[in-house]
CSV table of C-alpha atoms and ligand atoms in Angstrom, one decimal:
chain,number,residue,atom,x,y,z
A,65,UNK,CA,42.3,78.8,75.8
A,66,UNK,CA,44.0,80.8,73.3
A,67,UNK,CA,46.8,79.6,71.1
A,68,UNK,CA,50.4,79.7,72.1
A,69,UNK,CA,53.1,81.2,69.7
A,70,UNK,CA,54.5,77.7,68.9
A,71,UNK,CA,50.5,76.4,67.5
A,72,UNK,CA,50.4,76.2,63.6
A,73,UNK,CA,47.8,78.7,62.0
A,74,UNK,CA,46.3,77.9,58.7
A,75,UNK,CA,45.4,81.2,56.6
A,76,UNK,CA,42.3,81.6,54.8
A,77,UNK,CA,43.3,80.6,51.9
A,78,UNK,CA,44.9,77.1,52.8
A,79,UNK,CA,48.2,77.7,53.5
A,80,UNK,CA,49.3,76.6,57.0
A,81,UNK,CA,52.4,78.5,59.1
A,82,UNK,CA,54.4,76.1,61.3
A,83,UNK,CA,54.1,78.8,64.1
A,84,UNK,CA,52.4,82.1,64.8
A,85,UNK,CA,56.3,84.2,64.8
A,86,UNK,CA,56.7,86.3,61.9
A,87,UNK,CA,59.7,88.2,60.6
A,88,UNK,CA,58.1,91.6,59.5
A,89,UNK,CA,59.3,93.4,56.4
A,90,UNK,CA,62.6,95.2,56.7
A,91,UNK,CA,63.8,97.0,53.9
A,92,UNK,CA,67.6,95.1,53.0
A,93,UNK,CA,68.9,97.7,50.9
A,94,UNK,CA,71.3,94.7,50.0
A,95,UNK,CA,70.4,94.0,46.2
A,96,UNK,CA,72.5,92.9,43.5
A,97,UNK,CA,73.0,94.8,40.7
A,98,UNK,CA,70.0,95.0,38.6
A,99,UNK,CA,67.8,95.5,41.7
A,100,UNK,CA,68.0,91.5,42.0
A,101,UNK,CA,67.9,89.3,45.0
A,102,UNK,CA,71.5,87.7,45.5
A,103,UNK,CA,74.1,85.9,47.7
A,104,UNK,CA,73.9,88.6,50.7
A,105,UNK,CA,70.1,88.5,51.0
A,106,UNK,CA,70.4,84.6,50.7
A,107,UNK,CA,72.8,84.3,53.6
A,108,UNK,CA,70.2,86.7,55.5
A,109,UNK,CA,67.6,84.8,54.8
A,110,UNK,CA,69.1,81.5,55.7
A,111,UNK,CA,69.9,82.7,59.1
A,112,UNK,CA,66.5,83.9,59.7
A,113,UNK,CA,64.9,80.5,58.3
A,114,UNK,CA,67.4,78.3,60.6
A,115,UNK,CA,66.4,80.3,63.7
A,116,UNK,CA,62.7,79.0,63.5
A,117,UNK,CA,60.4,81.9,62.3
A,118,UNK,CA,57.2,80.5,60.9
A,119,UNK,CA,56.7,83.2,58.1
A,120,UNK,CA,59.5,85.5,56.6
A,121,UNK,CA,58.0,88.3,54.5
A,122,UNK,CA,60.8,90.2,52.8
A,123,UNK,CA,61.6,94.1,52.4
A,124,UNK,CA,59.6,95.7,50.3
A,125,UNK,CA,60.0,94.8,46.5
A,126,UNK,CA,59.5,97.4,44.2
A,127,UNK,CA,56.8,97.0,41.6
A,128,UNK,CA,58.4,100.1,39.7
A,129,UNK,CA,62.3,99.9,39.5
A,130,UNK,CA,61.7,103.7,38.7
A,131,UNK,CA,60.0,104.5,42.1
A,132,UNK,CA,62.3,103.0,44.6
A,133,UNK,CA,62.2,103.6,48.7
A,134,UNK,CA,66.3,103.0,48.5
A,135,UNK,CA,69.2,102.5,45.9
A,136,UNK,CA,69.6,98.8,47.2
A,137,UNK,CA,66.1,97.6,46.8
A,138,UNK,CA,64.5,95.0,45.2
A,139,UNK,CA,62.2,95.2,42.0
A,140,UNK,CA,60.4,92.8,40.4
A,141,UNK,CA,58.6,93.5,37.3
A,142,UNK,CA,56.6,91.5,34.2
A,143,UNK,CA,59.7,91.0,32.7
A,144,UNK,CA,62.5,90.5,35.4
A,145,UNK,CA,64.0,87.2,35.5
A,146,UNK,CA,62.9,84.6,38.1
A,147,UNK,CA,65.9,82.4,38.6
A,148,UNK,CA,67.3,84.9,41.7
A,149,UNK,CA,63.7,85.0,43.1
A,150,UNK,CA,63.5,81.4,43.0
A,151,UNK,CA,66.8,80.8,45.2
A,152,UNK,CA,65.5,83.3,47.5
A,153,UNK,CA,62.3,80.9,48.3
A,154,UNK,CA,64.3,78.0,48.1
A,155,UNK,CA,66.4,79.0,51.2
A,156,UNK,CA,63.2,79.9,53.4
A,157,UNK,CA,61.9,76.5,52.4
A,158,UNK,CA,64.9,74.7,53.0
A,159,UNK,CA,64.8,75.0,56.5
A,160,UNK,CA,60.9,74.7,56.4
A,161,UNK,CA,60.0,78.7,56.8
A,162,UNK,CA,57.1,80.2,54.7
A,163,UNK,CA,58.0,83.0,52.6
A,164,UNK,CA,55.9,85.8,51.5
A,165,UNK,CA,56.9,89.0,49.3
A,166,UNK,CA,55.9,92.3,50.6
A,167,UNK,CA,55.1,94.6,47.3
A,168,UNK,CA,54.9,98.3,47.0
A,169,UNK,CA,55.4,101.5,45.3
A,170,UNK,CA,56.6,104.7,47.5
A,171,UNK,CA,54.8,107.3,46.0
A,172,UNK,CA,56.0,110.4,47.1
A,173,UNK,CA,58.6,108.6,49.6
A,174,UNK,CA,61.3,108.6,47.0
A,175,UNK,CA,64.2,110.6,48.4
A,176,UNK,CA,65.2,113.3,46.0
A,177,UNK,CA,68.8,112.2,45.5
A,178,UNK,CA,67.1,109.1,43.9
A,179,UNK,CA,65.4,110.5,41.1
A,180,UNK,CA,62.9,108.3,39.0
A,181,UNK,CA,58.9,108.5,39.4
A,182,UNK,CA,57.8,110.6,42.2
A,183,UNK,CA,53.9,110.2,41.9
A,184,UNK,CA,51.5,110.7,44.4
A,185,UNK,CA,47.4,111.3,44.7
A,186,UNK,CA,47.8,115.0,44.7
A,187,UNK,CA,50.7,117.3,44.7
A,188,UNK,CA,51.4,117.5,48.2
A,189,UNK,CA,54.8,117.2,49.4
A,190,UNK,CA,56.3,115.8,52.5
A,191,UNK,CA,56.4,117.9,55.8
A,192,UNK,CA,59.6,117.1,57.5
A,193,UNK,CA,60.3,120.5,58.8
A,194,UNK,CA,63.8,121.1,58.1
A,195,UNK,CA,64.4,117.8,56.3
A,196,UNK,CA,61.6,118.4,54.0
A,197,UNK,CA,64.1,119.3,51.0
A,198,UNK,CA,65.1,115.8,50.9
A,199,UNK,CA,62.3,115.0,48.8
A,200,UNK,CA,60.5,116.7,45.8
A,201,UNK,CA,56.6,117.8,45.6
A,202,UNK,CA,55.2,114.7,43.9
A,203,UNK,CA,52.9,114.7,40.7
A,204,UNK,CA,49.3,113.9,41.2
A,205,UNK,CA,48.7,110.7,39.5
A,206,UNK,CA,46.8,110.8,36.0
A,207,UNK,CA,43.8,108.0,35.5
A,208,UNK,CA,46.4,106.1,33.4
A,209,UNK,CA,49.3,106.6,35.8
A,210,UNK,CA,46.8,104.9,38.5
A,211,UNK,CA,46.0,102.3,36.3
A,212,UNK,CA,49.3,101.5,35.6
A,213,UNK,CA,50.2,101.0,39.2
A,214,UNK,CA,47.0,98.6,40.1
A,215,UNK,CA,48.6,96.3,37.0
A,216,UNK,CA,52.0,96.9,38.3
A,217,UNK,CA,50.6,95.5,41.9
A,218,UNK,CA,49.3,92.5,39.8
A,219,UNK,CA,51.7,91.6,37.6
A,220,UNK,CA,54.7,91.6,40.6
A,221,UNK,CA,51.9,89.4,42.5
A,222,UNK,CA,52.1,87.0,39.7
A,223,UNK,CA,55.7,87.1,39.5
A,224,UNK,CA,56.2,86.2,43.0
A,225,UNK,CA,53.8,83.3,42.8
A,226,UNK,CA,55.9,81.9,39.9
A,227,UNK,CA,59.1,82.1,41.8
A,228,UNK,CA,57.5,79.8,44.6
A,229,UNK,CA,56.7,82.5,47.4
A,230,UNK,CA,53.8,81.3,49.2
A,231,UNK,CA,52.1,84.8,49.0
A,232,UNK,CA,52.4,88.6,49.0
A,233,UNK,CA,51.9,91.2,51.1
A,234,UNK,CA,50.7,94.7,49.8
A,235,UNK,CA,52.3,97.5,52.1
A,236,UNK,CA,49.4,100.1,52.5
A,237,UNK,CA,51.2,101.7,55.4
A,238,UNK,CA,53.8,103.8,56.7
A,239,UNK,CA,53.3,106.8,54.1
A,240,UNK,CA,53.6,105.0,50.9
A,241,UNK,CA,51.7,105.1,47.9
A,242,UNK,CA,48.6,103.4,49.0
A,243,UNK,CA,48.9,104.9,52.3
A,244,UNK,CA,48.8,108.3,50.5
A,245,UNK,CA,45.4,107.8,48.9
A,246,UNK,CA,44.1,106.7,52.2
A,247,UNK,CA,45.0,109.5,54.2
A,248,UNK,CA,42.9,112.9,53.9
A,249,UNK,CA,46.3,114.9,54.6
A,250,UNK,CA,48.2,113.6,51.0
A,251,UNK,CA,44.9,113.0,49.3
A,252,UNK,CA,42.9,116.0,48.0
A,253,UNK,CA,41.7,114.4,45.1
A,254,UNK,CA,37.8,115.0,44.0
A,255,UNK,CA,37.5,112.6,41.6
A,256,UNK,CA,36.4,108.4,42.6
A,257,UNK,CA,39.9,108.1,43.9
A,258,UNK,CA,39.6,111.0,46.8
A,259,UNK,CA,37.4,112.8,49.0
A,260,UNK,CA,35.2,110.2,50.8
A,261,UNK,CA,36.9,107.0,52.8
A,262,UNK,CA,35.5,104.7,50.6
A,263,UNK,CA,37.2,106.7,47.2
A,264,UNK,CA,40.6,107.1,49.1
A,265,UNK,CA,40.3,103.1,50.2
A,266,UNK,CA,39.6,102.2,46.1
A,267,UNK,CA,43.2,102.0,45.2
A,268,UNK,CA,43.6,99.5,47.9
A,269,UNK,CA,40.6,97.3,47.3
A,270,UNK,CA,41.6,98.0,43.4
A,271,UNK,CA,45.1,96.8,43.8
A,272,UNK,CA,43.5,93.4,46.5
A,273,UNK,CA,41.0,92.7,43.7
A,274,UNK,CA,43.4,92.6,40.7
A,275,UNK,CA,45.8,90.2,42.5
A,276,UNK,CA,43.7,87.8,44.0
A,277,UNK,CA,42.0,87.6,40.4
A,278,UNK,CA,45.4,86.8,39.1
A,279,UNK,CA,46.9,84.3,41.4
A,280,UNK,CA,46.1,80.9,42.2
A,281,UNK,CA,43.2,80.4,44.9
A,282,UNK,CA,46.0,78.9,47.4
A,283,UNK,CA,48.3,81.7,47.3
A,284,UNK,CA,48.1,83.8,50.3
A,285,UNK,CA,47.2,87.9,49.8
A,286,UNK,CA,48.1,90.0,52.8
A,287,UNK,CA,48.0,93.8,53.5
A,288,UNK,CA,49.8,95.8,56.2
A,289,UNK,CA,47.4,98.9,57.1
A,290,UNK,CA,48.5,101.6,59.9
A,291,UNK,CA,46.0,101.3,62.8
A,292,UNK,CA,46.5,105.1,62.6
A,293,UNK,CA,48.9,107.6,60.6
A,294,UNK,CA,49.2,109.2,64.1
A,295,UNK,CA,49.0,112.7,62.6
A,296,UNK,CA,46.5,115.4,63.2
A,297,UNK,CA,43.9,115.3,60.4
A,298,UNK,CA,45.5,111.9,59.2
A,299,UNK,CA,44.0,108.2,58.9
A,300,UNK,CA,42.3,107.6,62.4
A,301,UNK,CA,41.6,104.3,63.8
A,302,UNK,CA,37.8,104.8,62.9
A,303,UNK,CA,39.3,104.9,59.0
A,304,UNK,CA,41.1,102.0,59.9
A,305,UNK,CA,38.2,99.8,61.2
A,306,UNK,CA,36.2,100.9,57.9
A,307,UNK,CA,38.7,99.9,55.7
A,308,UNK,CA,39.4,96.6,57.2
A,309,UNK,CA,35.6,95.8,56.7
A,310,UNK,CA,35.6,96.7,53.6
A,311,UNK,CA,38.3,93.9,52.8
A,312,UNK,CA,36.1,91.7,54.2
A,313,UNK,CA,35.1,89.5,50.9
A,314,UNK,CA,37.7,89.7,48.6
A,315,UNK,CA,39.9,87.1,50.1
A,316,UNK,CA,42.3,88.8,52.0
A,317,UNK,CA,44.3,86.3,54.4
A,318,UNK,CA,45.8,88.3,57.0
A,319,UNK,CA,45.6,92.3,57.6
A,320,UNK,CA,48.9,93.2,59.9
A,321,UNK,CA,48.4,96.5,61.8
A,322,UNK,CA,51.2,98.5,61.8
A,323,UNK,CA,51.2,102.5,62.5
A,324,UNK,CA,52.9,106.0,61.1
A,325,UNK,CA,55.0,107.3,58.2
A,326,UNK,CA,58.1,109.3,57.2
A,327,UNK,CA,56.1,112.0,58.7
A,328,UNK,CA,55.4,110.3,61.8
A,329,UNK,CA,57.5,107.4,62.6
A,330,UNK,CA,55.3,105.7,65.1
A,331,UNK,CA,56.5,102.4,64.0
A,332,UNK,CA,59.7,103.3,65.5
A,333,UNK,CA,57.5,104.0,68.7
A,334,UNK,CA,57.3,107.8,68.2
A,335,UNK,CA,54.5,110.0,66.9
A,336,UNK,CA,54.1,113.2,65.3
A,337,UNK,CA,50.8,114.0,66.9
A,338,UNK,CA,52.0,113.5,70.3
A,339,UNK,CA,49.9,110.3,71.5
A,340,UNK,CA,52.1,107.7,73.7
A,341,UNK,CA,52.2,104.1,72.6
A,342,UNK,CA,52.6,100.9,74.7
A,343,UNK,CA,56.2,100.6,75.7
A,344,UNK,CA,56.2,97.1,73.8
A,345,UNK,CA,53.6,95.9,71.4
A,346,UNK,CA,53.2,99.4,70.1
A,347,UNK,CA,49.7,99.1,68.5
A,348,UNK,CA,48.4,96.2,70.8
A,349,UNK,CA,45.5,98.4,71.7
A,350,UNK,CA,44.6,99.5,68.6
A,351,UNK,CA,44.1,96.0,67.3
A,352,UNK,CA,42.0,94.9,70.2
A,353,UNK,CA,39.4,97.7,69.1
A,354,UNK,CA,39.7,95.9,65.6
A,355,UNK,CA,39.5,92.4,66.2
A,356,UNK,CA,35.7,92.5,65.4
A,357,UNK,CA,35.6,94.9,62.6
A,358,UNK,CA,36.0,91.7,60.2
A,359,UNK,CA,37.0,88.5,60.3
A,360,UNK,CA,39.8,88.6,58.3
A,361,UNK,CA,42.8,87.6,61.0
A,362,UNK,CA,45.3,90.4,62.1
A,363,UNK,CA,48.9,90.7,62.9
A,364,UNK,CA,50.4,93.1,65.2
A,365,UNK,CA,53.6,94.2,64.7
A,366,UNK,CA,56.3,96.9,66.8
A,367,UNK,CA,58.2,96.7,69.9
A,368,UNK,CA,57.7,93.0,70.5
A,369,UNK,CA,61.2,91.6,72.1
A,370,UNK,CA,59.9,89.1,74.8
A,371,UNK,CA,57.7,85.9,74.7
A,372,UNK,CA,55.6,87.1,77.4
A,373,UNK,CA,54.5,90.0,75.2
A,374,UNK,CA,54.2,88.1,72.0
A,375,UNK,CA,51.9,85.3,74.0
A,376,UNK,CA,50.0,88.6,75.4
A,377,UNK,CA,49.0,89.7,71.5
A,378,UNK,CA,47.7,86.2,70.7
A,379,UNK,CA,45.7,86.2,74.0
A,380,UNK,CA,44.0,89.4,72.8
A,381,UNK,CA,42.6,87.4,69.9
A,382,UNK,CA,45.2,88.6,67.4
A,383,UNK,CA,46.6,85.4,65.4
A,384,UNK,CA,50.2,86.1,64.4
A,385,UNK,CA,53.1,88.5,66.2
A,386,UNK,CA,55.3,90.5,63.8
A,387,UNK,CA,58.9,91.3,65.0
A,388,UNK,CA,60.9,93.0,62.7
A,389,UNK,CA,64.3,94.9,65.0
A,390,UNK,CA,64.5,91.9,67.9
A,391,UNK,CA,65.3,89.5,64.5
A,392,UNK,CA,67.8,91.8,63.5
A,393,UNK,CA,69.7,91.5,66.3
A,394,UNK,CA,68.9,87.6,67.3
A,395,UNK,CA,67.7,85.8,64.4
A,396,UNK,CA,67.2,82.7,66.3
A,397,UNK,CA,65.1,84.3,68.9
A,398,UNK,CA,61.9,81.9,68.3
A,399,UNK,CA,64.4,78.8,68.7
A,400,UNK,CA,66.0,80.4,71.9
A,401,UNK,CA,62.3,80.8,73.0
A,402,UNK,CA,61.5,77.2,72.4
A,403,UNK,CA,63.8,76.3,75.0
A,404,UNK,CA,64.4,79.3,77.2
A,405,UNK,CA,61.0,81.5,77.9
A,406,UNK,CA,63.6,84.5,79.2
A,407,UNK,CA,65.4,85.0,76.0
A,408,UNK,CA,65.1,88.4,75.1
A,409,UNK,CA,65.4,90.2,71.6
A,410,UNK,CA,66.5,93.4,73.4
A,411,UNK,CA,68.0,96.0,70.7
A,412,UNK,CA,70.3,98.4,70.0
A,413,UNK,CA,69.2,101.8,70.3
A,414,UNK,CA,70.3,105.5,71.0
A,415,UNK,CA,67.9,107.9,72.1
A,416,UNK,CA,69.2,111.3,70.8
A,417,UNK,CA,67.8,114.4,71.8
A,418,UNK,CA,67.4,115.2,67.7
A,419,UNK,CA,64.8,112.8,66.8
A,420,UNK,CA,65.2,112.5,63.1
A,421,UNK,CA,68.7,111.8,63.6
A,422,UNK,CA,68.3,108.9,66.3
A,423,UNK,CA,65.7,107.6,64.2
A,424,UNK,CA,68.7,107.3,61.3
A,425,UNK,CA,71.1,106.3,63.9
A,426,UNK,CA,68.8,103.1,64.9
A,427,UNK,CA,67.7,102.2,61.2
A,428,UNK,CA,71.5,102.7,60.0
A,429,UNK,CA,72.1,100.2,62.8
A,430,UNK,CA,69.5,97.3,62.1
A,431,UNK,CA,70.9,98.0,59.0
A,432,UNK,CA,74.5,96.9,59.7
A,433,UNK,CA,73.3,93.9,61.4
A,434,UNK,CA,71.9,92.7,58.4
A,435,UNK,CA,74.5,93.2,56.1
A,436,UNK,CA,76.8,91.5,58.7
A,437,UNK,CA,74.4,88.3,58.3
A,438,UNK,CA,74.6,88.8,54.7
A,439,UNK,CA,78.2,88.3,54.8
A,440,UNK,CA,77.3,85.2,56.9
A,441,UNK,CA,78.5,86.5,60.5
A,442,UNK,CA,76.0,86.8,63.4
A,443,UNK,CA,74.9,89.9,64.5
A,444,UNK,CA,77.2,92.1,66.3
A,445,UNK,CA,76.5,92.6,70.3
A,446,UNK,CA,77.7,96.5,70.4
A,447,UNK,CA,77.6,98.9,67.5
A,448,UNK,CA,79.0,102.4,67.4
A,449,UNK,CA,75.7,104.3,67.0
A,450,UNK,CA,77.7,107.5,65.0
A,451,UNK,CA,80.1,105.2,63.1
A,452,UNK,CA,76.9,103.0,61.7
A,453,UNK,CA,75.3,106.4,60.2
A,454,UNK,CA,78.7,107.2,58.8
A,455,UNK,CA,78.7,104.0,57.2
A,456,UNK,CA,75.1,103.5,56.2
A,457,UNK,CA,75.5,107.0,54.7
A,458,UNK,CA,78.3,106.4,52.5
A,459,UNK,CA,77.0,103.5,51.6
A,460,UNK,CA,73.5,105.0,50.4
A,461,UNK,CA,75.0,107.6,48.5
A,462,UNK,CA,77.7,104.9,46.7
A,463,UNK,CA,74.6,102.6,46.0
A,464,UNK,CA,72.1,105.7,44.8
A,465,UNK,CA,75.0,106.6,42.2
A,466,UNK,CA,74.9,103.0,40.8
A,467,UNK,CA,71.6,102.9,40.7
A,468,UNK,CA,71.2,106.4,38.8
A,469,UNK,CA,73.6,104.9,36.5
A,470,UNK,CA,72.1,102.1,35.6
A,471,UNK,CA,68.8,103.6,35.1
A,472,UNK,CA,70.0,106.0,33.1
A,473,UNK,CA,68.4,108.5,35.5
A,474,UNK,CA,71.8,111.3,35.6
A,475,UNK,CA,71.2,112.1,31.6
B,176,FMN,C1,65.7,98.7,58.9
B,176,FMN,C2,64.5,98.7,58.7
B,176,FMN,C3,63.7,98.7,57.2
B,176,FMN,C4,61.8,98.2,57.7
B,176,FMN,N1,61.5,98.1,56.2
B,176,FMN,C5,60.5,98.0,56.4
B,176,FMN,C6,59.9,97.4,55.0
B,176,FMN,O1,60.3,97.1,54.2
B,176,FMN,N2,58.4,97.4,55.0
B,176,FMN,C7,57.7,97.5,56.0
B,176,FMN,O2,56.2,96.9,56.3
B,176,FMN,N3,58.1,97.9,56.9
B,176,FMN,C8,59.2,98.1,57.2
B,176,FMN,N4,60.1,98.3,58.3
B,176,FMN,C9,59.1,98.1,59.9
B,176,FMN,C10,58.9,97.3,60.7
B,176,FMN,O3,58.3,95.9,59.4
B,176,FMN,C11,58.2,97.2,61.4
B,176,FMN,O4,56.9,97.5,61.1
B,176,FMN,C12,58.8,98.1,62.8
B,176,FMN,O5,60.1,97.9,62.7
B,176,FMN,C13,58.1,98.1,63.9
B,176,FMN,O6,58.6,96.8,64.4
B,176,FMN,P1,59.7,96.3,65.6
B,176,FMN,O7,59.6,97.0,66.9
B,176,FMN,O8,59.2,94.8,65.6
B,176,FMN,O9,60.8,96.4,64.6
B,176,FMN,C14,61.3,98.2,58.9
B,176,FMN,C15,62.0,98.8,59.8
B,176,FMN,C16,63.6,98.6,59.8
B,176,FMN,C17,64.2,99.2,61.1
């Protein structure tokens, strides 16, 4: 018989999660000055922990404060003070939730207006059609820069451990640096970091190995991986299968399967190569094709809003169910499910003709809900999509100016 979403789950490294429901990473863009966690984030995570989700994975935390996915993001480096991170952990632990930090390097997915470092395996710019100029063409990384990034991931993981986090999740999906190395569309190198899949996966493996060697045995190490990039000529399901198999034996506790990138936002249910995804649990079919690729437990994230779908995910041999936007709308959904199996995590969404714009609006609405929770309020039942975009853009512009000023990027 398969597990219930309310059953506990023990990870290979020994840590036990109280249930199978996970809050997937959502970049909150709510950092306090200095790219540190602060009261807004603590209030937000307090609502999630109270909602009975077993594991909270933070929004991506940057391993380099000069290479950020957004101006309100959190960064954790070797010399960053740990007190605010300890407070973040205490909020989750205080209400019985486990908490992992997602750690990330954006590579070429750094908005031009942000400035800072824009590094990638090769000097290949993002193709976003008429929106491509939002990003610069990145610099191809040198051996030294690659080594620096590996060490940064390990330093951030050790810092997360010292702050009391139960684990880290390495972000190797959604077109960020590690995914850029994995994809033949963005990795054109002919050295030991490119060409064959074995070489393209080397950076991810090295990051895992370096982190595992640096943290204590009971500390969880997970990877978020695309089941496919959903771009012609990109990283495919068969590649995901090989990468998954190659992580076997490296002490990985969990692989979270997602899909897509800025160029092909499959994680929002839309693809660039025209392939259709399931209306709910977008990547379940892909996960099912991967369950026998390795013994590492899997998690599927994307499109889950109903208990019956979450249960279907577990029934197909996947260990954990990830949810992001449903928990931005209904932070106590797991608690509601424990007494009402029909409670739904339906989300506010627009489907405009301009897909880029509607993606922007949907993200803006989610971020607005997160900010409301950061202010100690419940999420709103209704939101204007247009107003959300305007407020989001205004706020991001303001935060970008402060970020650039604080880091001296305007000189
Ligand atoms: C506002 C927002 C921010 C996100 N930030 C991250 C992130 O930092 N790291 C990550 O791996 N995924 C991020 N995601 C993607 C989610 O983790 C998830 O994969 C995706 O939203 C699909 O799941 P859902 O349908 O349950 O929302 C973000 C999604 C949203 C809506």
